[in-house]
Amino acid sequence: TKRKIQRYVRKDGKCNVHHGNVRETYRYLTDIFTTLVDLKWRFNLLIFVMVYTVTWLFFGMIWWLIAYMRGDMDHIGDSTWTPCVSNLNGFVSAFLFSIETETTIGYGYRVITDKCPEGIILLLVQSVLGSIVNAFMVGCMFVKISQPKKRAETLVFSTNAVISMRDGKLCLMFRVGDLRNSHIVEASIRAKLIKSKQTKEGEFIPLNQTDINVGYYTGDDRLFLVSPLIISHEINQQSPFWEISKAQLPKEELEIVVILEGMVEAT
């Protein structure tokens, strides 16, 4: 019967590691941009909508307060009175003016006048803050959309890795191919052996990572991935598999993680 082994990295490339008991959660807020990018799409879209809505409501409230404190609400329709914002007659119109100001729509119906210095200052503040919000949120969404997770769906690895003789040497081999016509530029590949280890001093190291040489010294780890390629690791005295026999291999608790990196020429 085939043993059920809990994977360190799943077949779809996602790490099967969950962080728990993280006390210093404030560190996530120090790098808020990366935190937002790492969130799931539903939370990312919710924050995107909420940031803009809250900003519009906040400045809409301030525009309404300025008009209320200046007495513009008491002189609606008075042609002799110069309001701070023309045609602003309540909170809804103040909210609409806030949206028009921050998004630079400019319908031309509600216009700020030159008799309101506090309104001019607020207009400058909202314009600058709105530009910052746009740059931050649009940049976050752009990075979120351009993440390479979906691009990796068209990178195909062989179902099984094999150990056999190649040019008179015992080698561990697997195959990788790219299904898309847009090639991956400067592709490089490396492999890690994930296996628990006990040192000579008796220290137990769980999930110890050991490098597997797939052509680092010969340059074979730098791929021209136009057609499917066979990646080979020679099992010699420097290999972590050197002391593992064929009979012992099925009993070993180990995992091989292959990492392929590169740039997509289209993006």
Coordinates of C-alpha atoms in Angstrom, one line a residue:
T1 CA 0.0 0.0 0.0
K2 CA 1.2 3.5 -0.8
R3 CA 2.0 5.6 2.3
K4 CA 0.2 8.8 2.8
I5 CA 2.9 11.5 3.3
Q6 CA 2.0 15.1 4.2
R7 CA 3.7 17.3 1.7
Y8 CA 5.9 20.3 2.5
V9 CA 5.0 21.9 -0.9
R10 CA 1.8 20.8 -2.7
K11 CA 1.7 19.8 -6.4
D12 CA 0.3 23.2 -7.4
G13 CA 3.3 24.9 -5.9
K14 CA 1.8 26.3 -2.8
C15 CA 3.6 25.8 0.5
N16 CA 1.7 23.6 2.9
V17 CA 2.9 25.6 5.9
H18 CA 0.6 27.5 8.3
H19 CA 1.9 30.2 10.6
G20 CA 0.5 30.1 14.1
N21 CA 1.0 31.9 17.4
V22 CA 2.4 35.0 15.7
R23 CA 2.5 37.6 18.5
E24 CA 4.1 40.5 16.7
T25 CA 1.3 41.0 14.2
Y26 CA 2.1 44.8 14.0
R27 CA 5.0 43.8 11.7
Y28 CA 2.5 43.1 9.0
L29 CA 1.3 46.7 9.1
T30 CA 4.8 48.1 8.7
D31 CA 4.8 46.6 5.2
I32 CA 1.1 47.3 4.4
F33 CA 1.7 47.1 0.7
T34 CA 2.9 43.5 0.7
T35 CA 0.3 42.6 3.2
L36 CA -2.5 43.8 0.9
V37 CA -0.9 42.1 -2.1
D38 CA -0.8 38.8 -0.2
L39 CA -4.4 38.9 0.8
K40 CA -7.0 36.8 -1.0
W41 CA -8.9 38.5 -3.9
R42 CA -12.2 38.9 -2.0
F43 CA -10.5 40.8 0.9
N44 CA -8.4 42.8 -1.6
L45 CA -11.4 44.0 -3.5
L46 CA -13.3 44.7 -0.3
I47 CA -10.4 46.9 1.0
F48 CA -10.1 48.6 -2.5
V49 CA -13.8 49.6 -2.4
M50 CA -13.8 50.5 1.3
V51 CA -10.8 52.8 1.0
Y52 CA -12.3 54.9 -1.8
T53 CA -15.8 54.9 -0.2
V54 CA -14.5 56.0 3.2
T55 CA -12.3 58.7 1.6
W56 CA -15.3 60.1 -0.3
L57 CA -17.5 60.0 2.7
F58 CA -14.9 61.6 4.9
F59 CA -14.3 64.6 2.6
G60 CA -18.0 64.8 1.8
M61 CA -18.7 65.3 5.5
I62 CA -16.1 68.0 5.7
W63 CA -17.5 69.8 2.6
W64 CA -21.0 69.6 4.2
L65 CA -19.7 70.9 7.6
I66 CA -18.0 73.9 5.9
A67 CA -21.2 74.8 4.1
Y68 CA -23.2 74.3 7.2
M69 CA -20.9 76.4 9.4
R70 CA -20.7 79.2 6.8
G71 CA -24.5 79.4 6.7
D72 CA -24.8 78.3 3.0
M73 CA -27.6 75.9 3.9
D74 CA -29.7 78.9 5.1
H75 CA -29.2 80.8 1.9
I76 CA -30.1 78.2 -0.7
G77 CA -31.5 79.9 -3.7
D78 CA -30.4 83.4 -2.6
S79 CA -28.7 85.0 -5.6
T80 CA -27.0 87.7 -3.4
W81 CA -25.2 85.0 -1.3
T82 CA -21.9 83.6 -2.4
P83 CA -21.6 80.0 -1.1
C84 CA -18.4 78.0 -0.6
V85 CA -19.6 75.5 -3.2
S86 CA -22.3 76.5 -5.7
N87 CA -25.3 74.2 -5.8
L88 CA -24.4 72.3 -2.6
N89 CA -27.7 71.9 -0.7
G90 CA -27.1 68.9 1.6
F91 CA -24.9 66.0 2.5
V92 CA -25.8 64.0 -0.6
S93 CA -24.6 66.8 -2.9
A94 CA -21.5 67.3 -0.7
F95 CA -20.8 63.6 -1.1
L96 CA -21.2 63.9 -4.9
F97 CA -18.9 66.9 -5.0
S98 CA -16.3 65.0 -3.0
I99 CA -16.4 62.2 -5.6
E100 CA -16.2 64.6 -8.5
T101 CA -13.2 66.4 -6.8
E102 CA -11.2 63.3 -6.0
T103 CA -11.8 61.5 -9.3
T104 CA -11.5 64.8 -11.3
I105 CA -14.7 64.1 -13.1
G106 CA -15.7 67.8 -13.3
Y107 CA -19.4 67.8 -14.3
G108 CA -19.5 71.6 -13.9
Y109 CA -22.6 71.8 -11.9
R110 CA -21.1 72.1 -8.4
V111 CA -18.2 74.5 -8.3
I112 CA -16.0 75.9 -5.5
T113 CA -15.9 79.7 -5.3
D114 CA -13.0 82.1 -4.5
K115 CA -14.8 83.4 -1.4
C116 CA -14.0 80.3 0.6
P117 CA -10.3 80.0 1.7
E118 CA -11.0 77.0 3.9
G119 CA -12.6 75.3 0.9
I120 CA -9.6 76.0 -1.2
I121 CA -7.3 74.4 1.4
L122 CA -9.6 71.4 1.6
L123 CA -9.6 71.1 -2.2
L124 CA -5.8 71.0 -2.2
V125 CA -5.6 68.5 0.6
Q126 CA -8.2 66.2 -1.1
S127 CA -6.5 66.4 -4.5
V128 CA -3.1 65.5 -3.0
L129 CA -4.5 62.7 -0.8
G130 CA -6.6 61.4 -3.6
S131 CA -3.6 61.1 -5.8
I132 CA -1.7 59.2 -3.1
V133 CA -4.7 56.8 -2.6
N134 CA -4.9 56.2 -6.3
A135 CA -1.2 55.5 -6.6
F136 CA -1.3 53.1 -3.7
M137 CA -4.5 51.2 -4.5
V138 CA -4.0 51.0 -8.3
G139 CA -0.4 49.9 -7.7
C140 CA -1.5 47.2 -5.3
M141 CA -4.1 46.0 -7.8
F142 CA -1.6 46.0 -10.7
V143 CA 0.8 43.9 -8.7
K144 CA -2.0 41.6 -7.6
I145 CA -3.1 41.0 -11.2
S146 CA 0.5 40.5 -12.6
Q147 CA 1.4 37.9 -10.0
P148 CA 2.8 34.8 -11.8
K149 CA 0.6 32.2 -10.0
K150 CA -1.6 31.6 -13.1
R151 CA 1.4 31.7 -15.5
A152 CA 2.8 28.7 -13.6
E153 CA -0.3 26.7 -14.5
T154 CA 1.2 26.1 -18.0
L155 CA 4.5 24.9 -16.6
V156 CA 4.3 21.1 -16.6
F157 CA 6.6 18.8 -14.6
S158 CA 6.8 15.0 -15.2
T159 CA 4.5 13.0 -13.0
N160 CA 7.4 10.8 -11.7
A161 CA 11.1 11.3 -11.2
V162 CA 13.3 8.4 -12.2
I163 CA 16.7 7.1 -11.2
S164 CA 18.7 5.3 -13.9
M165 CA 22.0 5.2 -15.7
R166 CA 22.9 8.0 -18.0
D167 CA 26.3 8.2 -19.7
G168 CA 27.6 5.6 -17.3
K169 CA 26.5 7.6 -14.2
L170 CA 23.6 7.0 -11.8
C171 CA 21.3 10.0 -12.2
L172 CA 18.0 11.3 -10.8
M173 CA 16.0 12.8 -13.7
F174 CA 12.7 14.6 -14.2
R175 CA 11.2 16.6 -17.1
V176 CA 9.9 20.1 -17.3
G177 CA 8.1 21.8 -20.2
D178 CA 6.3 25.1 -21.0
L179 CA 3.0 25.0 -22.9
R180 CA 2.9 28.7 -23.8
N181 CA 4.4 30.4 -26.9
S182 CA 5.6 33.3 -24.7
H183 CA 8.9 32.0 -23.5
I184 CA 10.4 32.3 -20.1
V185 CA 13.6 34.4 -20.4
E186 CA 16.7 33.6 -18.2
A187 CA 15.0 30.6 -16.7
S188 CA 17.0 28.9 -14.0
I189 CA 16.2 25.8 -12.0
R190 CA 17.3 24.5 -8.6
A191 CA 16.2 21.7 -6.3
K192 CA 16.0 21.2 -2.6
L193 CA 15.8 18.0 -0.6
I194 CA 13.5 18.3 2.4
K195 CA 14.4 15.7 5.0
S196 CA 14.7 15.6 8.8
K197 CA 18.3 15.3 10.0
Q198 CA 20.1 14.4 13.2
T199 CA 23.6 15.9 13.7
K200 CA 26.6 14.2 15.2
E201 CA 26.0 16.1 18.4
G202 CA 22.5 14.6 18.6
E203 CA 20.6 17.7 17.5
F204 CA 17.4 16.9 15.6
I205 CA 16.7 19.3 12.7
P206 CA 13.2 18.9 11.3
L207 CA 12.6 19.7 7.6
N208 CA 16.3 20.3 6.9
Q209 CA 16.9 21.7 3.4
T210 CA 19.8 20.3 1.4
D211 CA 20.8 21.6 -2.0
I212 CA 20.5 19.2 -5.0
N213 CA 23.0 20.0 -7.7
V214 CA 21.1 20.0 -11.1
G215 CA 24.0 21.6 -13.1
Y216 CA 25.1 24.6 -11.0
Y217 CA 28.8 24.1 -11.9
T218 CA 28.3 23.3 -15.5
G219 CA 25.6 25.9 -16.3
D220 CA 22.9 23.3 -17.0
D221 CA 20.7 24.8 -14.4
R222 CA 20.2 27.8 -16.8
L223 CA 17.5 26.7 -19.2
F224 CA 16.5 27.6 -22.7
L225 CA 12.9 26.4 -22.2
V226 CA 11.6 26.3 -25.7
S227 CA 11.0 22.6 -25.8
P228 CA 10.6 20.1 -22.9
L229 CA 13.9 19.4 -21.1
I230 CA 15.2 16.6 -18.9
I231 CA 16.8 17.9 -15.7
S232 CA 19.5 15.5 -14.3
H233 CA 21.2 15.2 -10.9
E234 CA 24.2 13.0 -10.7
I235 CA 24.2 10.8 -7.6
N236 CA 27.9 10.9 -6.6
Q237 CA 29.6 11.3 -3.2
Q238 CA 28.5 14.9 -2.9
S239 CA 24.8 13.9 -3.5
P240 CA 22.5 13.6 -0.5
F241 CA 21.2 10.4 -2.0
W242 CA 24.6 8.7 -2.0
E243 CA 24.1 6.7 1.2
I244 CA 20.4 5.8 0.4
S245 CA 20.0 2.3 -1.2
K246 CA 17.2 1.2 -3.5
A247 CA 15.6 -0.9 -0.7
Q248 CA 15.9 2.0 1.8
L249 CA 14.4 4.7 -0.5
P250 CA 10.7 3.7 -0.3
K251 CA 11.0 3.9 3.5
E252 CA 12.6 7.3 3.6
E253 CA 10.6 10.4 4.8
L254 CA 11.8 12.9 2.2
E255 CA 10.6 15.3 -0.4
I256 CA 12.2 17.0 -3.4
V257 CA 11.1 20.6 -4.1
V258 CA 12.0 22.0 -7.5
I259 CA 12.1 25.7 -8.0
L260 CA 12.0 27.2 -11.5
E261 CA 12.5 31.0 -11.9
G262 CA 12.5 33.3 -14.9
M263 CA 11.0 36.3 -16.6
V264 CA 8.0 36.2 -19.0
E265 CA 8.9 38.1 -22.1
A266 CA 5.3 39.3 -22.6
T267 CA 5.1 41.0 -19.2

